Amino acid sequence: MSIVRERLSPEESRAAALEAARELLIESGPQAVTLKAVGARIGKTHANLLHHFGSAAGLQAELARTLSEKITAEIGKAVERERQGEIDPREVVDQVFDAFGREGAGALAAWMILSGNRDAMNPVLDAIHDLVDRLGQGHEDRPVHEITLWLVLAALGDSLLGGAMAGALGLPRDAARAAATRQMIATRVPPG
């Protein structure tokens, strides 16, 4: 009996590779996001993935770009909901921290920077900058850029060292999230 393999369009093939890369990132960290590992997961050859991404660094850069677009869209929606009073500021903080921690964005960013692939961060930084500019429109009374800076840096630091640092200081694991939430609440501008 022969196995019939469904032929994917180039767009579907890229999407499948990026999803496999995302899964590998979450399961095993950024060092696991290789062309070989992604190819094995989706049944594609190394040459096929080279055609789509050019290199492992290209795959990682595209993964970072797609993750940043998804994450910034979700965070943007959460911020708007928080501004409408539909959700608590902690939910926004949790989304940012989860994106960098559980979803692997912090480890991927650190890996790319430390391995010398700094240019791959440009689409990520652009996506964040675009989101902040949108969120700042009509809210010039709030320091949106500064809030974003410290929230992203806190989430990145927490994703890399938060558990160990909280443990060493005898603090609960979510201490950084709680501090970020307090800071967000403190930056609210009272009505009137």
XYZ file of C-alpha atoms in Angstrom:
192
model
C 0.000 0.000 0.000
C 1.424 3.384 -0.964
C 1.037 6.575 1.000
C -0.496 9.470 -0.875
C 1.073 12.728 0.213
C -1.011 15.872 -0.204
C 0.846 18.558 -2.136
C 0.838 21.908 -0.364
C 0.967 25.291 -2.021
C 4.111 27.344 -1.266
C 2.087 29.468 1.184
C 0.693 26.383 2.938
C 4.163 24.845 3.094
C 5.615 28.010 4.679
C 2.726 28.179 7.148
C 3.212 24.523 8.126
C 6.939 25.099 8.609
C 6.342 28.179 10.762
C 3.789 26.332 12.897
C 6.251 23.458 13.373
C 8.974 25.982 14.263
C 6.645 27.623 16.805
C 5.888 24.239 18.380
C 9.598 23.391 18.572
C 10.300 26.785 20.138
C 7.714 26.214 22.864
C 8.656 22.569 23.467
C 12.445 22.727 23.346
C 13.619 26.331 23.062
C 15.096 28.370 20.233
C 18.135 26.142 19.725
C 15.726 23.414 18.549
C 14.365 25.557 15.708
C 16.549 24.169 12.929
C 15.742 23.425 9.313
C 16.382 19.730 9.957
C 14.033 19.560 12.950
C 11.287 21.534 11.226
C 11.659 19.425 8.077
C 11.402 16.204 10.079
C 8.287 17.442 11.815
C 6.419 18.326 8.617
C 7.911 15.776 6.227
C 9.830 18.279 4.091
C 13.423 18.170 2.970
C 16.175 20.475 4.116
C 16.434 21.754 0.526
C 12.724 22.558 0.455
C 13.002 24.629 3.613
C 16.144 26.339 2.328
C 14.103 27.360 -0.710
C 11.478 28.983 1.531
C 13.665 30.560 4.225
C 17.245 30.648 2.927
C 18.792 29.462 6.206
C 17.983 28.534 9.791
C 18.487 32.206 10.678
C 15.964 33.118 7.974
C 13.464 30.648 9.432
C 14.003 32.053 12.919
C 13.635 35.621 11.652
C 10.378 34.760 9.887
C 9.164 32.982 13.024
C 9.976 36.086 15.076
C 8.146 38.294 12.576
C 4.997 36.150 12.519
C 5.012 35.746 16.305
C 5.397 39.493 16.802
C 2.498 40.259 14.465
C 0.240 37.769 16.268
C 1.336 38.865 19.725
C 1.044 42.601 19.082
C -2.428 42.127 17.584
C -3.568 40.202 20.671
C -1.995 42.680 23.077
C -3.503 45.609 21.174
C -6.968 44.085 21.566
C -6.348 43.444 25.259
C -5.220 47.038 25.856
C -8.347 48.350 24.141
C -10.502 46.043 26.273
C -8.674 47.211 29.404
C -9.270 50.831 28.443
C -12.974 50.072 28.087
C -13.008 48.521 31.569
C -13.771 45.048 30.188
C -10.659 43.431 31.652
C -8.254 44.086 34.505
C -4.750 45.529 33.827
C -3.325 42.234 35.135
C -4.748 40.480 32.063
C -2.741 42.781 29.790
C 0.381 42.144 31.878
C -0.253 38.388 31.782
C -0.580 38.451 27.990
C 2.715 40.279 27.575
C 4.539 38.048 30.064
C 3.012 34.881 28.548
C 4.070 35.948 25.050
C 7.673 36.291 26.184
C 7.599 33.317 28.545
C 5.215 30.501 27.695
C 5.067 31.324 23.972
C 8.862 31.508 23.704
C 9.264 35.028 22.296
C 11.728 36.022 25.023
C 13.978 33.017 24.499
C 13.849 33.474 20.722
C 14.715 37.178 20.966
C 17.611 36.501 23.334
C 18.867 33.638 21.161
C 18.790 35.730 17.995
C 20.535 38.690 19.627
C 23.198 36.567 21.327
C 23.887 34.586 18.147
C 24.482 37.811 16.224
C 21.217 37.824 14.284
C 20.228 41.305 15.493
C 18.777 42.383 12.137
C 16.083 39.735 12.529
C 14.748 41.760 15.456
C 13.865 44.728 13.231
C 10.424 43.376 12.188
C 9.674 42.626 15.847
C 10.665 46.118 16.951
C 8.701 47.618 14.050
C 5.563 45.663 15.028
C 5.854 46.845 18.628
C 6.500 50.432 17.536
C 3.463 50.391 15.217
C 1.268 49.015 18.009
C 2.476 51.633 20.488
C 1.897 54.444 18.005
C -1.667 53.184 17.434
C -2.332 52.804 21.153
C -0.942 56.264 21.837
C -3.326 58.022 19.450
C -5.866 59.896 21.514
C -4.054 58.959 24.718
C -1.307 61.546 24.730
C -1.954 61.987 28.471
C -0.397 58.556 29.133
C 3.263 57.650 28.670
C 2.454 54.749 26.326
C 5.991 54.453 24.932
C 7.554 54.366 28.399
C 4.957 51.903 29.708
C 5.686 49.636 26.756
C 9.440 49.871 27.305
C 9.396 48.802 30.930
C 6.646 46.213 30.412
C 8.500 44.530 27.525
C 11.836 44.644 29.348
C 10.233 43.239 32.508
C 8.535 40.448 30.551
C 11.739 39.631 28.666
C 13.774 39.555 31.872
C 11.138 37.474 33.611
C 11.082 34.965 30.754
C 14.826 34.443 31.032
C 15.552 34.783 34.755
C 12.284 35.438 36.594
C 11.809 32.069 38.242
C 15.371 31.820 39.498
C 15.496 35.436 40.667
C 12.147 35.270 42.477
C 13.253 32.052 44.153
C 16.597 33.528 45.205
C 14.827 36.528 46.719
C 12.176 34.419 48.435
C 9.397 36.000 46.384
C 6.424 34.312 44.734
C 6.984 33.325 41.084
C 4.510 35.949 39.860
C 6.145 38.836 41.767
C 7.321 40.553 38.567
C 3.824 40.333 37.073
C 2.326 41.780 40.240
C 4.854 44.639 40.218
C 4.160 45.355 36.536
C 0.422 45.403 37.237
C 0.895 47.878 40.089
C 3.017 50.054 37.817
C 0.377 49.987 35.060
C -2.316 51.008 37.522
C -0.090 53.795 38.871
C 0.291 55.278 35.371
C -3.445 55.645 34.860
C -4.584 59.199 34.428
C -7.569 60.011 36.639
C -10.658 61.174 34.733
C -11.514 64.837 34.682
